[in-house]
Amino acid sequence: EFRVIAKNAAGLFSEPSDSTGPITVKDDVDAPRIMMDVKFRDVVVVKAGEILKINADIAGRPLPVISWTKDGKEIEEKARTEIQSTDNTTLLIVKDCIRRDSGQYVLTLQNVAGTRSLAVNCKVLDRPGPSAGPLQVAGVTSEKCTLSWGPPQENGGAEIDYYIVEKRETSRLAWTLCEGELRTTSCKVTKLLNGNEYIFRVMGVNKYGVGEPLESEPVKAQNPFTVPCAPKSIEVTSVTKEAMTLCWARPESDGGSEIAGYVIERREKT
C-alpha cells in the first residue's frame, strides 16, 4: 500500500495523500497461446511439387520465443523452407514438397510464464520410396533364382498397387522386365544364362507413379555344386578267367552334392 507526502524547501511536510489501497506484487505476464485454423486439426494433404503452408496467431507476455520442429528435429531455413514470424503471427512455408516432407510439424512457444506446443500432421502424395531392403537373392542355380524384399517404408500416401521386377547383366546397361504387375513381395526369376552375372531391381507402384528402385548385389547364375573329385585307391581282386572284383575309395569331395552313383569303364590294354 502506498501514500505520498510533499516536502517544501523549508523542510515542512504536508498531510499524506490518500492511500492507494492494497496492491499485490506480481509479474505482468501471460502464458503463450497458439490460435490455429480448425483445418490443421486433420491431416494436411498436399501433392508433390505443391507448397505447404502452416500459419498461426500467437500471443503471450513477454513475447514468446518461436520454434518449429519436424519429427522431433528443429527446422532450419533452407532453399525450400521458410519461416516468417511477427509479434502476433508465425508462418511455416515448405516449397516444392517431396515425399519425405510428410510427417509431424510442431510449433512451440515459450516464455517465463510457460510453454505451449501444437502439432500438425502432413502427408505428401507422391510416388513410393524404395522397397525395404536388402533385396534378397536365394536358391541360385545356373537357370533361376528367387527374389524377396519388404514393402516401401514411404508409400507416397497411397497403397502400393503392384511391383515391377527387372534384371540386367553386369556387362550391360539395359534392364529387361521380369515381372510387370507383381502383387507379392517375392518372385522366382527364370531363364538365366549359366555363368552370367546379374543385378536385379524392384520398384513399387502406386496411383501417383513408379517408385524409386531397390537393387540387389551382383549374383552369378551357377549351380551351388561342382563335379566330384576322382575316386581313389582302385584295386582289382578275385581275378578269374571270366570275372574280377573292383574296389575303390570314395572321392575326397562330392562337389557339394551327394554322390548318386559311379560310372565304370574298361578298355583293352592295346
Short mmCIF file of C-alpha atoms in Angstrom, two decimals:
data_model
loop_
_atom_site.label_atom_id
_atom_site.label_comp_id
_atom_site.label_asym_id
_atom_site.label_seq_id
_atom_site.Cartn_x
_atom_site.Cartn_y
_atom_site.Cartn_z
CA GLU A 1 0.00 0.00 0.00
CA PHE A 2 1.42 3.42 -0.91
CA ARG A 3 0.89 7.13 0.02
CA VAL A 4 2.75 10.34 -0.87
CA ILE A 5 3.79 13.27 1.39
CA ALA A 6 5.03 16.59 -0.06
CA LYS A 7 8.06 18.39 1.46
CA ASN A 8 8.99 22.00 0.71
CA ALA A 9 12.35 23.83 0.85
CA ALA A 10 11.67 24.95 4.40
CA GLY A 11 11.52 21.34 5.42
CA LEU A 12 7.81 21.33 6.16
CA PHE A 13 5.74 18.25 5.34
CA SER A 14 2.19 18.15 4.03
CA GLU A 15 -0.58 15.91 5.12
CA PRO A 16 -0.23 12.47 3.48
CA SER A 17 -2.21 11.71 0.35
CA ASP A 18 -4.93 9.12 0.28
CA SER A 19 -3.65 5.52 0.27
CA THR A 20 -3.52 3.60 -2.96
CA GLY A 21 -5.15 0.68 -1.24
CA PRO A 22 -3.65 -2.84 -1.21
CA ILE A 23 -1.57 -3.82 -4.23
CA THR A 24 -0.30 -7.42 -4.73
CA VAL A 25 3.22 -7.77 -6.05
CA LYS A 26 3.26 -9.87 -9.25
CA ASP A 27 4.88 -10.00 -12.72
CA ASP A 28 2.67 -8.79 -15.56
CA VAL A 29 2.98 -12.00 -17.65
CA ASP A 30 0.74 -14.21 -19.75
CA ALA A 31 1.44 -17.79 -20.78
CA PRO A 32 1.88 -18.34 -24.54
CA ARG A 33 -1.20 -19.06 -26.63
CA ILE A 34 -1.48 -20.55 -30.14
CA MET A 35 -4.55 -19.99 -32.32
CA MET A 36 -4.75 -22.13 -35.49
CA ASP A 37 -7.43 -22.71 -38.11
CA VAL A 38 -9.50 -25.85 -37.44
CA LYS A 39 -8.34 -27.33 -40.78
CA PHE A 40 -4.96 -28.05 -39.17
CA ARG A 41 -6.60 -30.49 -36.73
CA ASP A 42 -6.91 -33.00 -39.59
CA VAL A 43 -4.03 -34.39 -41.63
CA VAL A 44 -2.90 -31.73 -44.11
CA VAL A 45 -2.59 -33.32 -47.56
CA VAL A 46 -0.53 -31.78 -50.38
CA LYS A 47 0.67 -33.18 -53.68
CA ALA A 48 4.34 -33.48 -54.58
CA GLY A 49 5.61 -30.20 -56.03
CA GLU A 50 2.99 -28.08 -54.24
CA ILE A 51 3.56 -25.62 -51.37
CA LEU A 52 2.80 -26.49 -47.74
CA LYS A 53 1.80 -23.55 -45.53
CA ILE A 54 1.09 -23.77 -41.78
CA ASN A 55 0.19 -20.47 -40.08
CA ALA A 56 -0.88 -19.49 -36.57
CA ASP A 57 -1.77 -16.44 -34.49
CA ILE A 58 0.30 -16.25 -31.32
CA ALA A 59 0.13 -14.34 -28.02
CA GLY A 60 1.97 -14.14 -24.70
CA ARG A 61 3.64 -11.65 -22.41
CA PRO A 62 6.56 -11.23 -22.65
CA LEU A 63 6.68 -12.12 -26.35
CA PRO A 64 7.33 -15.86 -26.57
CA VAL A 65 10.25 -17.47 -28.37
CA ILE A 66 9.02 -19.28 -31.50
CA SER A 67 10.40 -22.62 -32.72
CA TRP A 68 9.27 -25.09 -35.39
CA THR A 69 10.26 -28.77 -35.39
CA LYS A 70 9.56 -31.73 -37.69
CA ASP A 71 9.60 -35.26 -36.31
CA GLY A 72 11.50 -34.01 -33.25
CA LYS A 73 14.21 -32.07 -35.12
CA GLU A 74 14.37 -28.27 -35.32
CA ILE A 75 13.56 -26.92 -38.77
CA GLU A 76 16.32 -24.88 -40.37
CA GLU A 77 15.56 -22.35 -43.07
CA LYS A 78 16.89 -23.71 -46.36
CA ALA A 79 16.20 -23.26 -50.06
CA ARG A 80 12.76 -24.86 -49.81
CA THR A 81 11.90 -23.99 -46.20
CA GLU A 82 10.98 -20.53 -44.90
CA ILE A 83 9.71 -19.26 -41.51
CA GLN A 84 8.03 -15.84 -41.33
CA SER A 85 7.19 -14.53 -37.85
CA THR A 86 5.93 -11.26 -36.30
CA ASP A 87 4.92 -10.40 -32.74
CA ASN A 88 1.44 -11.83 -33.39
CA THR A 89 1.81 -14.42 -36.16
CA THR A 90 4.09 -17.18 -37.45
CA LEU A 91 4.08 -18.94 -40.81
CA LEU A 92 5.97 -22.05 -41.99
CA ILE A 93 6.38 -22.48 -45.76
CA VAL A 94 7.74 -25.62 -47.46
CA LYS A 95 8.10 -25.20 -51.24
CA ASP A 96 8.16 -27.93 -53.90
CA CYS A 97 7.06 -30.64 -51.44
CA ILE A 98 8.61 -34.07 -51.77
CA ARG A 99 7.71 -37.38 -50.16
CA ARG A 100 9.98 -37.01 -47.13
CA ASP A 101 8.28 -33.72 -46.20
CA SER A 102 5.48 -35.92 -44.80
CA GLY A 103 5.47 -36.07 -41.00
CA GLN A 104 4.53 -34.16 -37.87
CA TYR A 105 5.28 -30.43 -37.64
CA VAL A 106 5.22 -28.89 -34.15
CA LEU A 107 5.01 -25.18 -33.30
CA THR A 108 6.34 -24.37 -29.82
CA LEU A 109 6.07 -21.05 -27.94
CA GLN A 110 8.00 -20.39 -24.73
CA ASN A 111 8.31 -17.51 -22.23
CA VAL A 112 8.78 -17.14 -18.47
CA ALA A 113 5.11 -17.98 -17.90
CA GLY A 114 5.23 -21.34 -19.64
CA THR A 115 5.43 -23.37 -22.83
CA ARG A 116 2.76 -24.21 -25.40
CA SER A 117 3.02 -26.61 -28.35
CA LEU A 118 0.69 -27.58 -31.17
CA ALA A 119 1.26 -30.40 -33.69
CA VAL A 120 0.14 -30.56 -37.33
CA ASN A 121 0.37 -33.81 -39.31
CA CYS A 122 1.15 -33.57 -43.01
CA LYS A 123 1.04 -36.13 -45.83
CA VAL A 124 2.69 -35.52 -49.21
CA LEU A 125 1.17 -37.53 -52.06
CA ASP A 126 3.97 -38.85 -54.28
CA ARG A 127 5.47 -41.92 -55.92
CA PRO A 128 6.63 -44.58 -53.42
CA GLY A 129 10.08 -44.64 -51.89
CA PRO A 130 12.39 -47.63 -52.37
CA SER A 131 11.23 -51.02 -51.14
CA ALA A 132 12.60 -52.14 -47.77
CA GLY A 133 15.91 -53.90 -48.36
CA PRO A 134 18.02 -55.73 -48.76
CA LEU A 135 16.79 -57.35 -51.96
CA GLN A 136 17.43 -60.99 -51.06
CA VAL A 137 18.53 -63.41 -53.79
CA ALA A 138 18.17 -67.07 -52.80
CA GLY A 139 18.10 -70.51 -54.41
CA VAL A 140 20.54 -69.51 -57.15
CA THR A 141 21.18 -72.11 -59.88
CA SER A 142 22.52 -71.87 -63.42
CA GLU A 143 18.99 -71.08 -64.68
CA LYS A 144 16.90 -69.48 -61.93
CA CYS A 145 16.75 -67.77 -58.51
CA THR A 146 14.19 -66.41 -56.03
CA LEU A 147 13.93 -62.72 -55.01
CA SER A 148 12.31 -61.29 -51.86
CA TRP A 149 12.00 -57.79 -50.31
CA GLY A 150 9.86 -55.68 -47.98
CA PRO A 151 7.22 -53.04 -48.83
CA PRO A 152 8.40 -49.39 -49.01
CA GLN A 153 8.55 -47.55 -45.69
CA GLU A 154 7.27 -44.46 -47.55
CA ASN A 155 4.30 -45.42 -49.71
CA GLY A 156 3.74 -41.86 -51.00
CA GLY A 157 0.38 -41.53 -49.28
CA ALA A 158 -1.30 -44.28 -51.31
CA GLU A 159 -1.45 -48.07 -51.25
CA ILE A 160 1.15 -49.98 -53.27
CA ASP A 161 -0.74 -51.42 -56.25
CA TYR A 162 1.99 -53.73 -57.55
CA TYR A 163 5.73 -54.17 -58.07
CA ILE A 164 7.92 -54.13 -61.18
CA VAL A 165 10.92 -56.51 -61.19
CA GLU A 166 13.78 -56.10 -63.67
CA LYS A 167 17.20 -57.64 -64.28
CA ARG A 168 20.34 -56.79 -66.20
CA GLU A 169 23.66 -58.45 -66.83
CA THR A 170 26.53 -56.60 -65.14
CA SER A 171 28.22 -56.37 -68.56
CA ARG A 172 25.22 -54.46 -69.98
CA LEU A 173 23.40 -51.21 -69.15
CA ALA A 174 19.92 -52.15 -70.36
CA TRP A 175 17.33 -53.52 -67.92
CA THR A 176 14.90 -56.24 -69.01
CA LEU A 177 11.49 -56.93 -67.46
CA CYS A 178 10.99 -59.99 -65.25
CA GLU A 179 7.58 -59.14 -63.72
CA GLY A 180 5.34 -56.22 -64.77
CA GLU A 181 2.47 -56.29 -62.24
CA LEU A 182 3.55 -58.43 -59.30
CA ARG A 183 1.20 -58.31 -56.30
CA THR A 184 3.54 -60.04 -53.81
CA THR A 185 6.95 -59.17 -52.29
CA SER A 186 8.75 -62.21 -53.73
CA CYS A 187 9.12 -63.88 -57.11
CA LYS A 188 11.03 -66.56 -58.99
CA VAL A 189 13.21 -65.42 -61.90
CA THR A 190 13.89 -67.99 -64.63
CA LYS A 191 15.70 -68.20 -67.99
CA LEU A 192 19.06 -67.06 -66.58
CA LEU A 193 22.18 -67.91 -68.57
CA ASN A 194 24.72 -70.14 -66.87
CA GLY A 195 27.84 -68.25 -65.80
CA ASN A 196 26.40 -64.77 -66.39
CA GLU A 197 26.39 -62.21 -63.54
CA TYR A 198 23.11 -60.36 -62.89
CA ILE A 199 21.77 -57.40 -60.88
CA PHE A 200 18.06 -57.33 -60.00
CA ARG A 201 15.91 -54.36 -59.02
CA VAL A 202 12.34 -53.90 -57.78
CA MET A 203 10.09 -50.81 -57.80
CA GLY A 204 6.77 -50.25 -56.03
CA VAL A 205 3.96 -48.59 -57.98
CA ASN A 206 1.07 -46.54 -56.54
CA LYS A 207 -1.51 -44.35 -58.26
CA TYR A 208 0.99 -41.47 -58.43
CA GLY A 209 3.63 -43.41 -60.37
CA VAL A 210 6.62 -45.78 -60.28
CA GLY A 211 8.74 -45.54 -57.12
CA GLU A 212 12.47 -45.48 -56.53
CA PRO A 213 14.30 -48.77 -57.26
CA LEU A 214 15.89 -51.15 -54.75
CA GLU A 215 18.84 -53.03 -56.29
CA SER A 216 20.46 -56.32 -55.36
CA GLU A 217 24.13 -57.14 -55.11
CA PRO A 218 25.60 -58.79 -58.26
CA VAL A 219 24.78 -62.51 -58.41
CA LYS A 220 26.32 -65.15 -60.70
CA ALA A 221 23.99 -67.70 -62.27
CA GLN A 222 25.62 -71.00 -61.45
CA ASN A 223 24.78 -74.19 -59.64
CA PRO A 224 25.85 -74.27 -55.99
CA PHE A 225 27.77 -77.50 -56.66
CA THR A 226 30.54 -78.75 -59.00
CA VAL A 227 31.86 -82.07 -60.25
CA PRO A 228 33.12 -84.53 -57.61
CA CYS A 229 36.78 -85.44 -57.23
CA ALA A 230 38.02 -88.69 -58.76
CA PRO A 231 37.64 -91.91 -56.72
CA LYS A 232 40.89 -93.11 -55.13
CA SER A 233 42.77 -96.31 -54.42
CA ILE A 234 41.23 -98.55 -57.08
CA GLU A 235 42.04 -102.24 -56.56
CA VAL A 236 41.35 -105.32 -58.64
CA THR A 237 40.90 -108.61 -56.73
CA SER A 238 39.46 -112.09 -57.17
CA VAL A 239 40.60 -112.34 -60.78
CA THR A 240 39.33 -115.39 -62.73
CA LYS A 241 39.16 -116.06 -66.44
CA GLU A 242 35.57 -114.80 -66.51
CA ALA A 243 35.31 -112.15 -63.74
CA MET A 244 37.14 -109.88 -61.35
CA THR A 245 36.19 -107.55 -58.45
CA LEU A 246 36.87 -103.80 -58.36
CA CYS A 247 37.14 -101.83 -55.09
CA TRP A 248 37.81 -98.09 -54.62
CA ALA A 249 37.60 -95.31 -52.02
CA ARG A 250 35.01 -92.55 -52.11
CA PRO A 251 36.14 -89.22 -53.63
CA GLU A 252 37.56 -86.73 -51.12
CA SER A 253 34.92 -84.19 -52.25
CA ASP A 254 31.44 -84.84 -53.63
CA GLY A 255 31.35 -81.32 -55.20
CA GLY A 256 28.62 -80.13 -52.84
CA SER A 257 26.05 -82.74 -53.92
CA GLU A 258 25.71 -86.28 -52.59
CA ILE A 259 27.29 -88.99 -54.76
CA ALA A 260 24.42 -90.59 -56.70
CA GLY A 261 26.41 -93.40 -58.29
CA TYR A 262 29.52 -94.39 -60.24
CA VAL A 263 30.36 -94.92 -63.90
CA ILE A 264 32.74 -97.87 -64.55
CA GLU A 265 34.60 -98.08 -67.83
CA ARG A 266 37.16 -100.55 -69.27
CA ARG A 267 39.48 -100.76 -72.24
CA GLU A 268 41.74 -103.43 -73.58
CA LYS A 269 45.39 -102.68 -72.92
CA THR A 270 46.10 -102.39 -76.67
#
